[in-house]
Coordinates of C-alpha atoms in Angstrom, one line a residue:
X25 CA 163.8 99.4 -17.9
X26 CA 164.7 100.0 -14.1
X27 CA 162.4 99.7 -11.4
X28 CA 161.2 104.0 -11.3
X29 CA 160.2 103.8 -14.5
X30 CA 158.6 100.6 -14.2
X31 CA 156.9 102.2 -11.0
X32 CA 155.5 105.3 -13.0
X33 CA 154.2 103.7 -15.8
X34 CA 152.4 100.7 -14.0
X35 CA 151.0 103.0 -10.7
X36 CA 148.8 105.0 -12.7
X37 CA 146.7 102.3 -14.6
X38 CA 146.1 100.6 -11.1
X39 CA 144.4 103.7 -9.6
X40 CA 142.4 104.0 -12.9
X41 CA 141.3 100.5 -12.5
X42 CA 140.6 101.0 -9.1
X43 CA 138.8 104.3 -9.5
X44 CA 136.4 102.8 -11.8
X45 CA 135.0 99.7 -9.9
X46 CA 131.9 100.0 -8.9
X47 CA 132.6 99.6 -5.2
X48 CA 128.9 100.2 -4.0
X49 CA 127.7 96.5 -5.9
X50 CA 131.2 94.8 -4.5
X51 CA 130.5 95.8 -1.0
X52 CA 126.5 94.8 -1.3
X53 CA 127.7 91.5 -2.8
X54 CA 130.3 90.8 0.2
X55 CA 127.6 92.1 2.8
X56 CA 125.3 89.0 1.2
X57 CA 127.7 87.0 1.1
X58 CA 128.5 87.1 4.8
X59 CA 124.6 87.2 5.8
X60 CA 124.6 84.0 3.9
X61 CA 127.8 82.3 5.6
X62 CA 125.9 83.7 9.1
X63 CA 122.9 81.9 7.9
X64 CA 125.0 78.8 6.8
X65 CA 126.4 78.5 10.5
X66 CA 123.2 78.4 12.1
X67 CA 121.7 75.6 10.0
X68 CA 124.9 73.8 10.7
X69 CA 124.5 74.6 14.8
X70 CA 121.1 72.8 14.5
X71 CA 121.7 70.5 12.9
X72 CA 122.2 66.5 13.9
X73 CA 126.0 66.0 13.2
X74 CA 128.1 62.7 13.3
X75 CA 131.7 63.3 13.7
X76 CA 135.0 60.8 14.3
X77 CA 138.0 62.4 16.3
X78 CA 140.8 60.5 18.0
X79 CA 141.4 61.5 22.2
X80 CA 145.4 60.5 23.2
X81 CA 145.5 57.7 26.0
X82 CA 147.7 59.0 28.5
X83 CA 148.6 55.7 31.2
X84 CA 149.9 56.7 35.0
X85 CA 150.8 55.0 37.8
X86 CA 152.2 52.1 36.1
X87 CA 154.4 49.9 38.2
X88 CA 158.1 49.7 37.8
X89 CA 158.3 46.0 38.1
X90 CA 156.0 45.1 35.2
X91 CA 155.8 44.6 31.7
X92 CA 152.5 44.6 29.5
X93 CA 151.4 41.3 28.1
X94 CA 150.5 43.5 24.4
X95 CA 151.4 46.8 23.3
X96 CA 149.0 49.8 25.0
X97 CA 147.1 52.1 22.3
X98 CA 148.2 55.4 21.9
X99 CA 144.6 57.0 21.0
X100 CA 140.8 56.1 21.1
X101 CA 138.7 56.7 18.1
X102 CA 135.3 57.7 18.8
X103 CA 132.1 58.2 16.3
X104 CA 130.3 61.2 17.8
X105 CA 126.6 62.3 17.1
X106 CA 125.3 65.9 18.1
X107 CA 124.2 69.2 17.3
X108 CA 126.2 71.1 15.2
X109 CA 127.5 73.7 17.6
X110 CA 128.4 70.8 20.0
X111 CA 130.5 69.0 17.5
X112 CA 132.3 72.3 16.5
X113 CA 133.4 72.5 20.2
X114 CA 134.8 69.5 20.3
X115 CA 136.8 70.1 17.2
X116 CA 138.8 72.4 19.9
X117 CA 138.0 71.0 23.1
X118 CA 139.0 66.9 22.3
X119 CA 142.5 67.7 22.2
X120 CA 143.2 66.3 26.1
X121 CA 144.5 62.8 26.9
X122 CA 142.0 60.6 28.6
X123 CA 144.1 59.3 31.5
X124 CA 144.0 55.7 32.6
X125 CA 145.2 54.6 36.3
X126 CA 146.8 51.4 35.7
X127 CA 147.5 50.9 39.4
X128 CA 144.1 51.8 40.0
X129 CA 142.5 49.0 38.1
X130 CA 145.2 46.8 39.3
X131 CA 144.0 47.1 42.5
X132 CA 140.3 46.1 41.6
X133 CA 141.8 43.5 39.4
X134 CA 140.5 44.7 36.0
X135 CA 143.1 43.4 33.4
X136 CA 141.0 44.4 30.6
X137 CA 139.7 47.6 30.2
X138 CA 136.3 47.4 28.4
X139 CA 132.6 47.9 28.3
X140 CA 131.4 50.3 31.1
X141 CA 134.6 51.4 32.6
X142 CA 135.9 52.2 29.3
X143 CA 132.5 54.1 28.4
X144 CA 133.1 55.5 31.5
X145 CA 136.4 57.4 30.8
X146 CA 135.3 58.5 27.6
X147 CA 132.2 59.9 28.6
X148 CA 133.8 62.2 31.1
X149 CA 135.3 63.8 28.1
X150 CA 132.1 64.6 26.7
X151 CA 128.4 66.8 26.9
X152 CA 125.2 64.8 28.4
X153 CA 123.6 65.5 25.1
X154 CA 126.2 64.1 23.5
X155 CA 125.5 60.4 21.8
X156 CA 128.6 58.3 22.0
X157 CA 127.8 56.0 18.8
X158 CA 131.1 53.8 18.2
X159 CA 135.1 53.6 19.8
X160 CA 137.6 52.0 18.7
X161 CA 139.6 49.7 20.1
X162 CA 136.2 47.9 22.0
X163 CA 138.8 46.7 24.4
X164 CA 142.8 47.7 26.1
X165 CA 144.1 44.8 28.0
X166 CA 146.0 45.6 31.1
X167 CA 147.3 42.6 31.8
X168 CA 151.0 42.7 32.8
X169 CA 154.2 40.2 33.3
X170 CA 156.2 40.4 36.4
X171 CA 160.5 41.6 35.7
X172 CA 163.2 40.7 37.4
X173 CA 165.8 43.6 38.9
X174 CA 169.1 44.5 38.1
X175 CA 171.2 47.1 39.5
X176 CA 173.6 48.7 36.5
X177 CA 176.4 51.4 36.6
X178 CA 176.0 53.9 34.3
X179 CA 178.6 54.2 31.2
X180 CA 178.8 57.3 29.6
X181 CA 178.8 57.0 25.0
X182 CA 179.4 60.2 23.7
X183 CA 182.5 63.1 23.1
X184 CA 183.0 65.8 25.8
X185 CA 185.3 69.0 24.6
X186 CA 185.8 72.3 26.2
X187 CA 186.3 75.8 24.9
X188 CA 190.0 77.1 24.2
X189 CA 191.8 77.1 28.0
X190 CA 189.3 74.9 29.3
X191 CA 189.8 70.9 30.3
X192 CA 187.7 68.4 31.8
X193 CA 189.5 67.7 35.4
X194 CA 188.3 64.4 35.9
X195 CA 186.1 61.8 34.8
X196 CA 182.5 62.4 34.5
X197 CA 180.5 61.3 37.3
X198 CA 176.5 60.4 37.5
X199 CA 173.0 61.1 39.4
X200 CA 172.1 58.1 39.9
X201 CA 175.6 56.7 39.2
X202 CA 173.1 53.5 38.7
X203 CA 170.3 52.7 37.3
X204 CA 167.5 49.8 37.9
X205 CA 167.0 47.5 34.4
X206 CA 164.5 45.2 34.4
X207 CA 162.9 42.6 32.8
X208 CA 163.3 38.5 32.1
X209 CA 166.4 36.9 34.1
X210 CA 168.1 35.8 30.0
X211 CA 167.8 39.3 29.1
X212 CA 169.2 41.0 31.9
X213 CA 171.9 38.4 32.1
X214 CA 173.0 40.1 28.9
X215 CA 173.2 43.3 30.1
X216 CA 176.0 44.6 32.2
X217 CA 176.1 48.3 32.1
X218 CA 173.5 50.9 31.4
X219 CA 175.0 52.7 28.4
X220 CA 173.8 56.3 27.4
X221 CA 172.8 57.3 24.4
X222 CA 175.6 58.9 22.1
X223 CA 175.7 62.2 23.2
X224 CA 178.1 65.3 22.2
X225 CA 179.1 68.0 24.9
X226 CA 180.7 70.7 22.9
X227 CA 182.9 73.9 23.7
X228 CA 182.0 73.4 27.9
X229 CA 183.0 76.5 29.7
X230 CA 182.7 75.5 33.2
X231 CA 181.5 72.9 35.5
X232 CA 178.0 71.7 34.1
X233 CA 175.7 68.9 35.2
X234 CA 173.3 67.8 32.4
X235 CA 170.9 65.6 31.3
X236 CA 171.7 62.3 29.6
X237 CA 168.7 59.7 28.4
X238 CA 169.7 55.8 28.9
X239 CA 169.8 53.7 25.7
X240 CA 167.0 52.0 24.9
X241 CA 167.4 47.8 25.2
X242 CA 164.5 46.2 23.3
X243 CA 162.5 43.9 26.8
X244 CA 164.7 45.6 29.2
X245 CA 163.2 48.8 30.9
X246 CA 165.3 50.8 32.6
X247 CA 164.3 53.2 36.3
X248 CA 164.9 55.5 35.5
X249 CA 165.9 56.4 31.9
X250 CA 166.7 59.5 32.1
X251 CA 170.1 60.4 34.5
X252 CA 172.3 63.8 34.9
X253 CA 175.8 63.7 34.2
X254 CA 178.4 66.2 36.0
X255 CA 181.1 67.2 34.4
X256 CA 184.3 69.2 36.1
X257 CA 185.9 71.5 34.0
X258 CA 188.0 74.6 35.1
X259 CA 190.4 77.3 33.0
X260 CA 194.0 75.8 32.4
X261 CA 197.2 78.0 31.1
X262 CA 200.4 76.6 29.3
X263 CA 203.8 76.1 30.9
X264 CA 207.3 75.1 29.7
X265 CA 210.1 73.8 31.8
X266 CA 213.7 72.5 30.8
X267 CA 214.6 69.1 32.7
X268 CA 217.6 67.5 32.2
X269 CA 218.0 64.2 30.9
X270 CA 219.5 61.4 33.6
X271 CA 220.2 57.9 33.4
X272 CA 220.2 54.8 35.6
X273 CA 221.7 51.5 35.7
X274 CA 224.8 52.8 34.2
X275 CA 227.8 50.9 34.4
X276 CA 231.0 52.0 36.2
X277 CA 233.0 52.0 33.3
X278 CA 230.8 53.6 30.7
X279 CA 229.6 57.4 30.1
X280 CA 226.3 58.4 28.6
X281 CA 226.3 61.6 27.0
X282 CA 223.0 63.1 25.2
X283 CA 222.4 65.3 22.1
X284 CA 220.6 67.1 23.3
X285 CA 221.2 67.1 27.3
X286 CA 218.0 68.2 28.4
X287 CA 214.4 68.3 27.1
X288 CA 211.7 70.8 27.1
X289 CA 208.5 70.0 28.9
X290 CA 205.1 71.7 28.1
X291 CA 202.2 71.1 30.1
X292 CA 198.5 72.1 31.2
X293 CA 197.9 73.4 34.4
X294 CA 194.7 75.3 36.3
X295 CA 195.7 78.7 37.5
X296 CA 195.1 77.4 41.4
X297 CA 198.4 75.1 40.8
X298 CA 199.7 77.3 38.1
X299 CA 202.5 78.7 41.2
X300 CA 202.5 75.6 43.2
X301 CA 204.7 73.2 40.1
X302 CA 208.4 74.1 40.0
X303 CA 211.0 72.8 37.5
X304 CA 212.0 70.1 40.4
X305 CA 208.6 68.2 39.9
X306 CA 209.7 66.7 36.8
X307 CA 212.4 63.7 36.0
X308 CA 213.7 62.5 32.5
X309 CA 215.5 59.6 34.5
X310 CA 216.2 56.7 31.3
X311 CA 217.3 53.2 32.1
X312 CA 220.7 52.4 30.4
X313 CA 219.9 48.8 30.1
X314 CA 217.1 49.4 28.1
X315 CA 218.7 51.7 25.3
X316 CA 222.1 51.2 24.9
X317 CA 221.6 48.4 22.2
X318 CA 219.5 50.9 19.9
X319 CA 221.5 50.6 16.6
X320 CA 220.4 53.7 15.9
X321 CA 221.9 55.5 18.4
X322 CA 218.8 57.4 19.3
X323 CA 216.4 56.8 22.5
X324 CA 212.5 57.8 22.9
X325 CA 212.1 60.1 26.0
X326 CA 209.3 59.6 28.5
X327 CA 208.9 61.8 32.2
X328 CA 209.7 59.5 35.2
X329 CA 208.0 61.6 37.4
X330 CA 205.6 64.5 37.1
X331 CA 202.6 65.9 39.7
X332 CA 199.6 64.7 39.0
X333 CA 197.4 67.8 38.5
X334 CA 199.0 68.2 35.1
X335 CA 197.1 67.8 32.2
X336 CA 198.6 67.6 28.1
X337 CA 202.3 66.8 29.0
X338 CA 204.6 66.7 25.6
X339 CA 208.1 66.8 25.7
X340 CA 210.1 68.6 23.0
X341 CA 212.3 66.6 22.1
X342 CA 210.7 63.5 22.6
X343 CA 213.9 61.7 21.2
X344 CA 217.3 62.3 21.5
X345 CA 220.7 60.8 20.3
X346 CA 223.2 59.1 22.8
X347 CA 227.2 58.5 22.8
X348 CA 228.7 55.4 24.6
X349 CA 232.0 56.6 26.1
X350 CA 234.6 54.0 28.1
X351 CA 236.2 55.8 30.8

């Protein structure tokens, strides 16, 4: 049976059923049923309500050179009593971090946070007729260890790659290119380096500079954690040359011949230098002493001399045969 006359067969019966509901008693039973749930949310709006909710603890100000004795909470729990309609708002409303000002209470040399000043921040977040009946933890200690300093380069972990015609042109540099780790004198005697976190830049089209966090060291905190890295890429092309094959150190009484007599040189270049690199740039200049004794008569080929702004250099051969000749 296909879906039409599926469709025909079924559409008919549902309008029947429809058509002979009584719709008048449906609609009077939802009208009284939303009277009711009105009626419902004004008992509840008068109503004395207890409530718990959690409010995030958001910490500023906290000095670089300091470490906290025990681990700060992330959240407040707080047992709430109120009218209804109160405690409804706050189900909306007690979403926002408290904020504590660590060098604030530093400076009046509160290292635990507790009783009134503690009431105090929490109270700010709430209605006058509100009654604050429990919180939990009673108590956040603020007391702190002083670090030591070390200066650290930063190390880049990760892969770079660039699209198709695309290279990086030179290593990748930092902002900061260091970073300040601190904490006890053993642990940053283990450290040397501020190492990023593995990171993959894929398929870079052109110069970028971007963002990088600092690995974690468990006691070592590192200012700051976060650094940008740049990266130098610009659009290469391919070129070939043919160089011919020399040699050195040759004594007077011998010839070197080679099979083949010259090699072929692909490279990488940007298109700024593209015109700049002629054929003369590059040497295949092999040292007899070094070879001759190859039983196999055959001698790996390297380039003596190149420029610099190359990039990819292969050489094709990269081997070739040689012939010892007496003159």
């Amino acid at each position: 049976m296909d879906f039409a006359s599926t469709k025909d067969k079924w559409i008919p019966k549902i309008r029947s059923f429809f058509s002979n509901l009584n719709w008048k008693n449906i609609l009077l039973f939802f009208g009284f049923f939303i009277l009711a749930f009105i009626f419902w949310l004004m008992l509840f709006f008068q109503r004395d309500i207890e409530a718990t909710y959690k409010i995030p603890l958001r910490y500023t100000n906290i000095p670089d050179d300091v470490v906290f004795n025990t681990s700060l909470p992330n959240d407040i729990e707080i047992r709430l009593a109120d009218k209804g309609s109160e405690i409804f708002r706050y189900t909306f409303t007690l979403k926002d971090s408290i904020e504590i000002d660590i060098a604030k209470y530093k400076e009046d040399r509160i290292n635990n946070l507790q009783g009134t000043e503690l009431t105090q921040l929490i109270r700010a977040q709430l209605s006058q007729s509100t009654n604050l009946k429990a919180y939990y933890p009673i108590n956040i200690s603020l007391a702190t260890s002083k670090l030591q300093k070390k200066e650290l380069k930063v190390v880049f972990d990760g892969v770079i790659s660039t699209s198709r015609n695309n290279l990086v042109t030179d290593s990748a540099t930092f902002l900061p290119k260091t970073v300040t780790a601190y904490g006890s004198q053993s642990q940053l005697a283990e450290i040397s380096t501020a190492v990023t976190e593995y990171t993959l830049f894929n398929n870079l089209k052109a110069t970028s500079q971007l963002k990088v966090k600092i690995m974690p060291v468990s006691g070592i905190k590192f200012i700051p954690d976060e650094v940008e890295i740049y990266i130098s890429v610009l659009e290469y092309t391919e070129r070939k040359f043919e160089v011919p094959i020399t040699v050195r150190n040759v004594p007077d009484n011998i010839d070197v011949k080679f099979f083949p007599s010259q090699t072929e040189v692909s490279f990488s270049v940007t298109l700024e230098e593209y015109k700049k690199i002629i054929p003369e740039d590059f040497k295949v200049e092999l040292d007899y002493r070094k070879f001759f004794k190859n039983e196999n008569g055959r001698v790996d080929l390297e380039l003596s001399e190149n420029p610099s702004a190359i990039r990819n250099t292969k050489l094709s051969p990269s081997s070739v045969e040689f012939l010892l000749e007496s003159r």
